[in-house]
Amino acid sequence: MPAEIRLFLCRSDNYGVLLHDPESGATASIDAPEAGPIEAALKATGWALTDILVTHHHADHTDGIKALKEKYKCRVVAPSAEADTIPAVDQTVREGDKVKVGTLSANVIETPGHTNGHITYWFHADSVAFVGDTLFSIGCGRVIEGTPGMMWRSLCKLRDLPDDTEIYCGHEYTAANIRFARTIEPDNAALAARETQAKQQVATGEPTIPTTIGEEKRANPFLRADLPEVAAGIGMAGKPAAQVFAEIRARKNKF
Ligand code: ZN
Ligand code: FE
């Protein structure tokens, strides 16, 4: 049976996500930005929390863990490289590991850069990936702990997932990301179309995610740093992709 997903806002711009396996009844929260909205979503769906899958150690992804763990006795799965900075971890995982949520199964993909231990959970059979703060719609996470080269390689790993993979990210940053992306690729028609779509979504109070890998490949400049026209457009024709990526990321930091 296909997974069921419920998406909701937490804090100011974080996304909470519940992933439910109708066959077993298992339910995972992807990260735990804030206990209250997660509990409200559990109440609204009638689902019982069995697991928390943590992408990285930042407080806006882990603050809700303690309260949820105490209340639901759920299992907490976290990246092994960050387990000592995440509360109440039961199981640590690394690249190539599989994580079950009932009968649903995720492959763990290491996507360092935003933090050094950041991971992505890819539910292959359900064509969905939970990418935390690595990839955003039309953007990517700040490179806080790692290097731009590391982040570029992580984004390339995600770009290699099938085009129809639905991407759930940690934040609603799409509108601001599009404003920046237009300065990098002003003539990208897919980006212009995404801008129109996102404006409509924001106006009607809808989330702008999930997005898909195929859509991001067409419109997200951070996944397009190895295209000659993108490098040329920012005056870096012929430069290595990781350098072009680093320049785009640096410009976004100052935008
Ligand atoms: Zn973060
Ligand atoms: Fe975050």
PDB file of C-alpha atoms and ligand atoms in Angstrom:
ATOM      1  CA  MET A   1       0.000   0.000   0.000  1.00  0.00           C
ATOM      2  CA  PRO A   2       1.355   3.454  -0.805  1.00  0.00           C
ATOM      3  CA  ALA A   3       2.523   5.732   1.973  1.00  0.00           C
ATOM      4  CA  GLU A   4       0.292   8.555   3.160  1.00  0.00           C
ATOM      5  CA  ILE A   5       1.888  11.919   3.902  1.00  0.00           C
ATOM      6  CA  ARG A   6       0.710  14.894   5.926  1.00  0.00           C
ATOM      7  CA  LEU A   7       2.547  18.199   5.664  1.00  0.00           C
ATOM      8  CA  PHE A   8       2.139  21.162   8.030  1.00  0.00           C
ATOM      9  CA  LEU A   9       4.009  24.255   9.186  1.00  0.00           C
ATOM     10  CA  CYS A  10       5.947  24.414  12.453  1.00  0.00           C
ATOM     11  CA  ARG A  11       7.712  27.338  14.160  1.00  0.00           C
ATOM     12  CA  SER A  12       7.841  30.145  11.588  1.00  0.00           C
ATOM     13  CA  ASP A  13       8.939  28.526   8.341  1.00  0.00           C
ATOM     14  CA  ASN A  14       9.793  24.892   9.164  1.00  0.00           C
ATOM     15  CA  TYR A  15       7.828  22.022   7.703  1.00  0.00           C
ATOM     16  CA  GLY A  16       6.621  19.135   9.793  1.00  0.00           C
ATOM     17  CA  VAL A  17       5.882  15.904   7.911  1.00  0.00           C
ATOM     18  CA  LEU A  18       4.187  12.708   8.977  1.00  0.00           C
ATOM     19  CA  LEU A  19       4.684   9.562   6.888  1.00  0.00           C
ATOM     20  CA  HIS A  20       2.107   6.843   7.496  1.00  0.00           C
ATOM     21  CA  ASP A  21       2.110   3.180   6.476  1.00  0.00           C
ATOM     22  CA  PRO A  22      -1.563   2.156   6.144  1.00  0.00           C
ATOM     23  CA  GLU A  23      -0.645  -1.537   6.095  1.00  0.00           C
ATOM     24  CA  SER A  24       1.047  -1.685   9.521  1.00  0.00           C
ATOM     25  CA  GLY A  25      -0.224   1.556  11.060  1.00  0.00           C
ATOM     26  CA  ALA A  26       3.354   2.771  11.612  1.00  0.00           C
ATOM     27  CA  THR A  27       3.852   6.546  11.448  1.00  0.00           C
ATOM     28  CA  ALA A  28       7.086   8.496  11.295  1.00  0.00           C
ATOM     29  CA  SER A  29       7.687  12.163  11.902  1.00  0.00           C
ATOM     30  CA  ILE A  30      10.454  13.473   9.679  1.00  0.00           C
ATOM     31  CA  ASP A  31      12.475  15.590  12.102  1.00  0.00           C
ATOM     32  CA  ALA A  32      10.702  17.130  15.083  1.00  0.00           C
ATOM     33  CA  PRO A  33      10.783  20.919  14.749  1.00  0.00           C
ATOM     34  CA  GLU A  34       8.114  21.477  17.409  1.00  0.00           C
ATOM     35  CA  ALA A  35       6.034  18.987  19.419  1.00  0.00           C
ATOM     36  CA  GLY A  36       2.723  20.920  19.422  1.00  0.00           C
ATOM     37  CA  PRO A  37       1.971  21.003  15.673  1.00  0.00           C
ATOM     38  CA  ILE A  38       3.159  17.381  15.304  1.00  0.00           C
ATOM     39  CA  GLU A  39       0.781  16.263  18.057  1.00  0.00           C
ATOM     40  CA  ALA A  40      -2.014  18.254  16.434  1.00  0.00           C
ATOM     41  CA  ALA A  41      -1.338  16.511  13.104  1.00  0.00           C
ATOM     42  CA  LEU A  42      -1.362  13.108  14.838  1.00  0.00           C
ATOM     43  CA  LYS A  43      -4.687  13.970  16.436  1.00  0.00           C
ATOM     44  CA  ALA A  44      -6.182  15.164  13.150  1.00  0.00           C
ATOM     45  CA  THR A  45      -5.141  12.003  11.299  1.00  0.00           C
ATOM     46  CA  GLY A  46      -5.663   9.524  14.123  1.00  0.00           C
ATOM     47  CA  TRP A  47      -2.196   8.139  13.449  1.00  0.00           C
ATOM     48  CA  ALA A  48       0.037   6.895  16.297  1.00  0.00           C
ATOM     49  CA  LEU A  49       3.656   8.026  16.250  1.00  0.00           C
ATOM     50  CA  THR A  50       6.107   5.096  16.073  1.00  0.00           C
ATOM     51  CA  ASP A  51       9.283   6.706  14.722  1.00  0.00           C
ATOM     52  CA  ILE A  52      11.153   9.986  14.371  1.00  0.00           C
ATOM     53  CA  LEU A  53      13.618  10.115  11.473  1.00  0.00           C
ATOM     54  CA  VAL A  54      16.137  12.905  12.035  1.00  0.00           C
ATOM     55  CA  THR A  55      18.012  14.505   9.119  1.00  0.00           C
ATOM     56  CA  HIS A  56      20.464  16.644  11.131  1.00  0.00           C
ATOM     57  CA  HIS A  57      21.142  18.053  14.564  1.00  0.00           C
ATOM     58  CA  HIS A  58      19.926  21.677  14.298  1.00  0.00           C
ATOM     59  CA  ALA A  59      17.480  22.741  17.005  1.00  0.00           C
ATOM     60  CA  ASP A  60      14.748  23.642  14.509  1.00  0.00           C
ATOM     61  CA  HIS A  61      14.729  19.936  13.503  1.00  0.00           C
ATOM     62  CA  THR A  62      15.192  18.329  16.928  1.00  0.00           C
ATOM     63  CA  ASP A  63      13.516  20.522  19.576  1.00  0.00           C
ATOM     64  CA  GLY A  64      10.364  18.381  19.636  1.00  0.00           C
ATOM     65  CA  ILE A  65      12.085  15.013  20.071  1.00  0.00           C
ATOM     66  CA  LYS A  66      12.159  14.823  23.872  1.00  0.00           C
ATOM     67  CA  ALA A  67       8.482  15.594  24.443  1.00  0.00           C
ATOM     68  CA  LEU A  68       7.327  13.282  21.633  1.00  0.00           C
ATOM     69  CA  LYS A  69       9.565  10.441  22.803  1.00  0.00           C
ATOM     70  CA  GLU A  70       8.262  10.722  26.362  1.00  0.00           C
ATOM     71  CA  LYS A  71       4.647  10.707  25.216  1.00  0.00           C
ATOM     72  CA  TYR A  72       4.722   8.105  22.415  1.00  0.00           C
ATOM     73  CA  LYS A  73       7.788   5.977  23.299  1.00  0.00           C
ATOM     74  CA  CYS A  74       8.698   6.179  19.622  1.00  0.00           C
ATOM     75  CA  ARG A  75      12.017   5.106  18.110  1.00  0.00           C
ATOM     76  CA  VAL A  76      14.439   7.921  17.240  1.00  0.00           C
ATOM     77  CA  VAL A  77      16.653   7.317  14.199  1.00  0.00           C
ATOM     78  CA  ALA A  78      19.502   9.752  13.547  1.00  0.00           C
ATOM     79  CA  PRO A  79      22.682  10.134  11.510  1.00  0.00           C
ATOM     80  CA  SER A  80      25.531   8.316  13.244  1.00  0.00           C
ATOM     81  CA  ALA A  81      27.904  11.265  12.756  1.00  0.00           C
ATOM     82  CA  GLU A  82      25.578  13.547  14.775  1.00  0.00           C
ATOM     83  CA  ALA A  83      24.063  11.115  17.286  1.00  0.00           C
ATOM     84  CA  ASP A  84      25.856  12.699  20.238  1.00  0.00           C
ATOM     85  CA  THR A  85      24.263  16.094  19.528  1.00  0.00           C
ATOM     86  CA  ILE A  86      20.701  14.781  19.043  1.00  0.00           C
ATOM     87  CA  PRO A  87      18.519  13.853  22.050  1.00  0.00           C
ATOM     88  CA  ALA A  88      17.181  10.366  22.827  1.00  0.00           C
ATOM     89  CA  VAL A  89      18.628   8.535  19.813  1.00  0.00           C
ATOM     90  CA  ASP A  90      17.782   4.800  19.608  1.00  0.00           C
ATOM     91  CA  GLN A  91      19.317   3.899  16.283  1.00  0.00           C
ATOM     92  CA  THR A  92      22.093   5.471  14.232  1.00  0.00           C
ATOM     93  CA  VAL A  93      22.343   5.138  10.472  1.00  0.00           C
ATOM     94  CA  ARG A  94      24.801   5.906   7.711  1.00  0.00           C
ATOM     95  CA  GLU A  95      25.104   5.761   3.915  1.00  0.00           C
ATOM     96  CA  GLY A  96      23.566   2.614   2.465  1.00  0.00           C
ATOM     97  CA  ASP A  97      21.576   1.667   5.577  1.00  0.00           C
ATOM     98  CA  LYS A  98      17.884   0.927   5.289  1.00  0.00           C
ATOM     99  CA  VAL A  99      15.278   2.280   7.704  1.00  0.00           C
ATOM    100  CA  LYS A 100      11.856   0.640   7.991  1.00  0.00           C
ATOM    101  CA  VAL A 101       8.681   2.467   8.943  1.00  0.00           C
ATOM    102  CA  GLY A 102       6.310  -0.475   9.208  1.00  0.00           C
ATOM    103  CA  THR A 103       6.450  -2.024   5.745  1.00  0.00           C
ATOM    104  CA  LEU A 104       7.840   1.160   4.144  1.00  0.00           C
ATOM    105  CA  SER A 105      11.574   1.240   3.545  1.00  0.00           C
ATOM    106  CA  ALA A 106      14.038   4.114   3.177  1.00  0.00           C
ATOM    107  CA  ASN A 107      17.581   4.147   1.886  1.00  0.00           C
ATOM    108  CA  VAL A 108      19.878   6.444   3.832  1.00  0.00           C
ATOM    109  CA  ILE A 109      21.874   8.843   1.644  1.00  0.00           C
ATOM    110  CA  GLU A 110      24.605  10.909   3.285  1.00  0.00           C
ATOM    111  CA  THR A 111      24.222  14.530   2.135  1.00  0.00           C
ATOM    112  CA  PRO A 112      26.768  16.560   4.154  1.00  0.00           C
ATOM    113  CA  GLY A 113      27.447  20.268   3.718  1.00  0.00           C
ATOM    114  CA  HIS A 114      24.752  22.132   5.677  1.00  0.00           C
ATOM    115  CA  THR A 115      25.997  20.018   8.597  1.00  0.00           C
ATOM    116  CA  ASN A 116      28.720  17.400   8.379  1.00  0.00           C
ATOM    117  CA  GLY A 117      26.472  14.461   9.237  1.00  0.00           C
ATOM    118  CA  HIS A 118      23.291  15.490   7.392  1.00  0.00           C
ATOM    119  CA  ILE A 119      21.359  12.583   5.848  1.00  0.00           C
ATOM    120  CA  THR A 120      18.445  12.134   3.444  1.00  0.00           C
ATOM    121  CA  TYR A 121      15.802   9.405   3.725  1.00  0.00           C
ATOM    122  CA  TRP A 122      14.801   8.100   0.294  1.00  0.00           C
ATOM    123  CA  PHE A 123      11.674   5.906   0.198  1.00  0.00           C
ATOM    124  CA  HIS A 124      12.412   4.420  -3.203  1.00  0.00           C
ATOM    125  CA  ALA A 125       9.198   2.406  -3.679  1.00  0.00           C
ATOM    126  CA  ASP A 126       7.103   5.441  -2.769  1.00  0.00           C
ATOM    127  CA  SER A 127       9.172   7.865  -4.902  1.00  0.00           C
ATOM    128  CA  VAL A 128       9.648  10.285  -2.036  1.00  0.00           C
ATOM    129  CA  ALA A 129      12.752  11.732  -0.382  1.00  0.00           C
ATOM    130  CA  PHE A 130      13.049  13.735   2.827  1.00  0.00           C
ATOM    131  CA  VAL A 131      16.028  16.000   2.270  1.00  0.00           C
ATOM    132  CA  GLY A 132      16.030  18.206   5.396  1.00  0.00           C
ATOM    133  CA  ASP A 133      18.081  21.363   4.833  1.00  0.00           C
ATOM    134  CA  THR A 134      20.200  20.056   1.934  1.00  0.00           C
ATOM    135  CA  LEU A 135      17.917  20.833  -1.014  1.00  0.00           C
ATOM    136  CA  PHE A 136      15.084  23.372  -0.999  1.00  0.00           C
ATOM    137  CA  SER A 137      12.686  24.135  -3.785  1.00  0.00           C
ATOM    138  CA  ILE A 138      14.724  26.450  -6.082  1.00  0.00           C
ATOM    139  CA  GLY A 139      17.407  26.652  -3.400  1.00  0.00           C
ATOM    140  CA  CYS A 140      19.714  24.736  -1.109  1.00  0.00           C
ATOM    141  CA  GLY A 141      20.785  24.909   2.519  1.00  0.00           C
ATOM    142  CA  ARG A 142      23.498  27.204   3.752  1.00  0.00           C
ATOM    143  CA  VAL A 143      26.889  25.530   3.862  1.00  0.00           C
ATOM    144  CA  ILE A 144      27.435  25.876   7.602  1.00  0.00           C
ATOM    145  CA  GLU A 145      29.720  23.012   8.658  1.00  0.00           C
ATOM    146  CA  GLY A 146      30.989  21.542   5.408  1.00  0.00           C
ATOM    147  CA  THR A 147      32.575  22.961   2.277  1.00  0.00           C
ATOM    148  CA  PRO A 148      30.876  24.127  -0.925  1.00  0.00           C
ATOM    149  CA  GLY A 149      32.475  21.180  -2.749  1.00  0.00           C
ATOM    150  CA  MET A 150      30.933  18.781  -0.238  1.00  0.00           C
ATOM    151  CA  MET A 151      27.512  20.409  -0.642  1.00  0.00           C
ATOM    152  CA  TRP A 152      27.770  20.276  -4.428  1.00  0.00           C
ATOM    153  CA  ARG A 153      28.500  16.523  -4.316  1.00  0.00           C
ATOM    154  CA  SER A 154      25.546  15.998  -1.949  1.00  0.00           C
ATOM    155  CA  LEU A 155      23.223  17.909  -4.281  1.00  0.00           C
ATOM    156  CA  CYS A 156      24.490  15.831  -7.230  1.00  0.00           C
ATOM    157  CA  LYS A 157      23.563  12.655  -5.331  1.00  0.00           C
ATOM    158  CA  LEU A 158      20.021  13.961  -4.918  1.00  0.00           C
ATOM    159  CA  ARG A 159      19.925  15.103  -8.539  1.00  0.00           C
ATOM    160  CA  ASP A 160      20.686  11.493  -9.545  1.00  0.00           C
ATOM    161  CA  LEU A 161      17.420  10.262  -7.978  1.00  0.00           C
ATOM    162  CA  PRO A 162      14.618   9.530 -10.470  1.00  0.00           C
ATOM    163  CA  ASP A 163      12.960  12.667 -11.889  1.00  0.00           C
ATOM    164  CA  ASP A 164       9.567  11.784 -10.425  1.00  0.00           C
ATOM    165  CA  THR A 165      10.941  11.609  -6.855  1.00  0.00           C
ATOM    166  CA  GLU A 166       8.865  13.906  -4.640  1.00  0.00           C
ATOM    167  CA  ILE A 167      11.056  16.136  -2.490  1.00  0.00           C
ATOM    168  CA  TYR A 168      10.040  17.210   0.997  1.00  0.00           C
ATOM    169  CA  CYS A 169      12.421  19.801   2.440  1.00  0.00           C
ATOM    170  CA  GLY A 170      12.723  21.368   5.873  1.00  0.00           C
ATOM    171  CA  HIS A 171      11.598  24.924   5.143  1.00  0.00           C
ATOM    172  CA  GLU A 172       9.188  27.076   3.166  1.00  0.00           C
ATOM    173  CA  TYR A 173      11.742  29.325   1.458  1.00  0.00           C
ATOM    174  CA  THR A 174      10.534  28.991  -2.135  1.00  0.00           C
ATOM    175  CA  ALA A 175       9.407  32.562  -2.860  1.00  0.00           C
ATOM    176  CA  ALA A 176      12.681  34.091  -1.651  1.00  0.00           C
ATOM    177  CA  ASN A 177      14.662  31.378  -3.442  1.00  0.00           C
ATOM    178  CA  ILE A 178      12.918  32.204  -6.719  1.00  0.00           C
ATOM    179  CA  ARG A 179      13.670  35.929  -6.361  1.00  0.00           C
ATOM    180  CA  PHE A 180      17.357  35.043  -6.042  1.00  0.00           C
ATOM    181  CA  ALA A 181      17.346  32.372  -8.767  1.00  0.00           C
ATOM    182  CA  ARG A 182      15.971  34.909 -11.268  1.00  0.00           C
ATOM    183  CA  THR A 183      19.187  36.930 -10.797  1.00  0.00           C
ATOM    184  CA  ILE A 184      21.262  33.883 -11.814  1.00  0.00           C
ATOM    185  CA  GLU A 185      19.092  32.649 -14.688  1.00  0.00           C
ATOM    186  CA  PRO A 186      16.808  35.513 -15.787  1.00  0.00           C
ATOM    187  CA  ASP A 187      15.958  33.760 -19.068  1.00  0.00           C
ATOM    188  CA  ASN A 188      15.101  30.302 -17.672  1.00  0.00           C
ATOM    189  CA  ALA A 189      11.501  29.647 -18.796  1.00  0.00           C
ATOM    190  CA  ALA A 190      10.997  26.768 -16.337  1.00  0.00           C
ATOM    191  CA  LEU A 191      12.004  29.103 -13.522  1.00  0.00           C
ATOM    192  CA  ALA A 192       9.570  31.782 -14.730  1.00  0.00           C
ATOM    193  CA  ALA A 193       6.805  29.154 -14.797  1.00  0.00           C
ATOM    194  CA  ARG A 194       7.717  28.040 -11.291  1.00  0.00           C
ATOM    195  CA  GLU A 195       7.513  31.659 -10.135  1.00  0.00           C
ATOM    196  CA  THR A 196       3.962  31.978 -11.464  1.00  0.00           C
ATOM    197  CA  GLN A 197       2.971  28.682  -9.849  1.00  0.00           C
ATOM    198  CA  ALA A 198       4.566  29.516  -6.475  1.00  0.00           C
ATOM    199  CA  LYS A 199       2.906  32.948  -6.387  1.00  0.00           C
ATOM    200  CA  GLN A 200      -0.469  31.274  -6.845  1.00  0.00           C
ATOM    201  CA  GLN A 201       0.324  28.728  -4.148  1.00  0.00           C
ATOM    202  CA  VAL A 202       1.394  31.417  -1.687  1.00  0.00           C
ATOM    203  CA  ALA A 203      -1.669  33.563  -2.504  1.00  0.00           C
ATOM    204  CA  THR A 204      -4.022  30.664  -1.748  1.00  0.00           C
ATOM    205  CA  GLY A 205      -2.111  29.627   1.372  1.00  0.00           C
ATOM    206  CA  GLU A 206      -0.904  26.351  -0.121  1.00  0.00           C
ATOM    207  CA  PRO A 207       2.553  24.924   0.519  1.00  0.00           C
ATOM    208  CA  THR A 208       4.990  25.125  -2.402  1.00  0.00           C
ATOM    209  CA  ILE A 209       6.250  21.626  -1.677  1.00  0.00           C
ATOM    210  CA  PRO A 210       6.603  18.822  -2.429  1.00  0.00           C
ATOM    211  CA  THR A 211       8.626  19.570  -5.501  1.00  0.00           C
ATOM    212  CA  THR A 212      10.236  16.909  -7.714  1.00  0.00           C
ATOM    213  CA  ILE A 213      13.789  16.204  -8.792  1.00  0.00           C
ATOM    214  CA  GLY A 214      12.770  16.717 -12.437  1.00  0.00           C
ATOM    215  CA  GLU A 215      11.318  20.145 -11.661  1.00  0.00           C
ATOM    216  CA  GLU A 216      14.368  21.182  -9.619  1.00  0.00           C
ATOM    217  CA  LYS A 217      16.738  20.094 -12.391  1.00  0.00           C
ATOM    218  CA  ARG A 218      14.961  22.489 -14.755  1.00  0.00           C
ATOM    219  CA  ALA A 219      14.670  25.505 -12.453  1.00  0.00           C
ATOM    220  CA  ASN A 220      16.981  25.319  -9.407  1.00  0.00           C
ATOM    221  CA  PRO A 221      20.281  27.106 -10.170  1.00  0.00           C
ATOM    222  CA  PHE A 222      22.080  25.198  -7.405  1.00  0.00           C
ATOM    223  CA  LEU A 223      21.481  21.920  -9.295  1.00  0.00           C
ATOM    224  CA  ARG A 224      22.533  23.548 -12.570  1.00  0.00           C
ATOM    225  CA  ALA A 225      26.026  24.775 -11.672  1.00  0.00           C
ATOM    226  CA  ASP A 226      27.612  22.368 -14.175  1.00  0.00           C
ATOM    227  CA  LEU A 227      25.673  23.742 -17.166  1.00  0.00           C
ATOM    228  CA  PRO A 228      27.842  25.900 -19.448  1.00  0.00           C
ATOM    229  CA  GLU A 229      25.122  28.548 -19.816  1.00  0.00           C
ATOM    230  CA  VAL A 230      24.807  28.949 -16.042  1.00  0.00           C
ATOM    231  CA  ALA A 231      28.575  29.320 -15.576  1.00  0.00           C
ATOM    232  CA  ALA A 232      28.758  31.768 -18.488  1.00  0.00           C
ATOM    233  CA  GLY A 233      25.803  33.749 -17.138  1.00  0.00           C
ATOM    234  CA  ILE A 234      27.703  34.584 -13.955  1.00  0.00           C
ATOM    235  CA  GLY A 235      31.016  35.220 -15.680  1.00  0.00           C
ATOM    236  CA  MET A 236      32.581  31.845 -14.844  1.00  0.00           C
ATOM    237  CA  ALA A 237      32.651  30.091 -18.230  1.00  0.00           C
ATOM    238  CA  GLY A 238      34.846  26.975 -18.160  1.00  0.00           C
ATOM    239  CA  LYS A 239      35.230  26.931 -14.375  1.00  0.00           C
ATOM    240  CA  PRO A 240      34.705  23.676 -12.427  1.00  0.00           C
ATOM    241  CA  ALA A 241      31.124  23.044 -11.314  1.00  0.00           C
ATOM    242  CA  ALA A 242      31.998  23.071  -7.612  1.00  0.00           C
ATOM    243  CA  GLN A 243      33.474  26.568  -8.023  1.00  0.00           C
ATOM    244  CA  VAL A 244      30.435  27.800  -9.919  1.00  0.00           C
ATOM    245  CA  PHE A 245      28.221  26.321  -7.201  1.00  0.00           C
ATOM    246  CA  ALA A 246      30.316  28.026  -4.500  1.00  0.00           C
ATOM    247  CA  GLU A 247      29.927  31.387  -6.255  1.00  0.00           C
ATOM    248  CA  ILE A 248      26.141  31.001  -6.573  1.00  0.00           C
ATOM    249  CA  ARG A 249      25.911  30.012  -2.896  1.00  0.00           C
ATOM    250  CA  ALA A 250      28.082  32.986  -1.872  1.00  0.00           C
ATOM    251  CA  ARG A 251      25.852  35.367  -3.858  1.00  0.00           C
ATOM    252  CA  LYS A 252      22.752  33.915  -2.185  1.00  0.00           C
ATOM    253  CA  ASN A 253      24.305  34.490   1.247  1.00  0.00           C
ATOM    254  CA  LYS A 254      24.612  38.201   0.410  1.00  0.00           C
ATOM    255  CA  PHE A 255      21.285  38.495  -1.429  1.00  0.00           C
TER     256      PHE A 255
HETATM  257 ZN    ZN B   1      19.406  23.109   9.562  1.00  0.00          ZN
HETATM  258 FE    FE B   2      16.446  24.046   9.403  1.00  0.00          FE
END
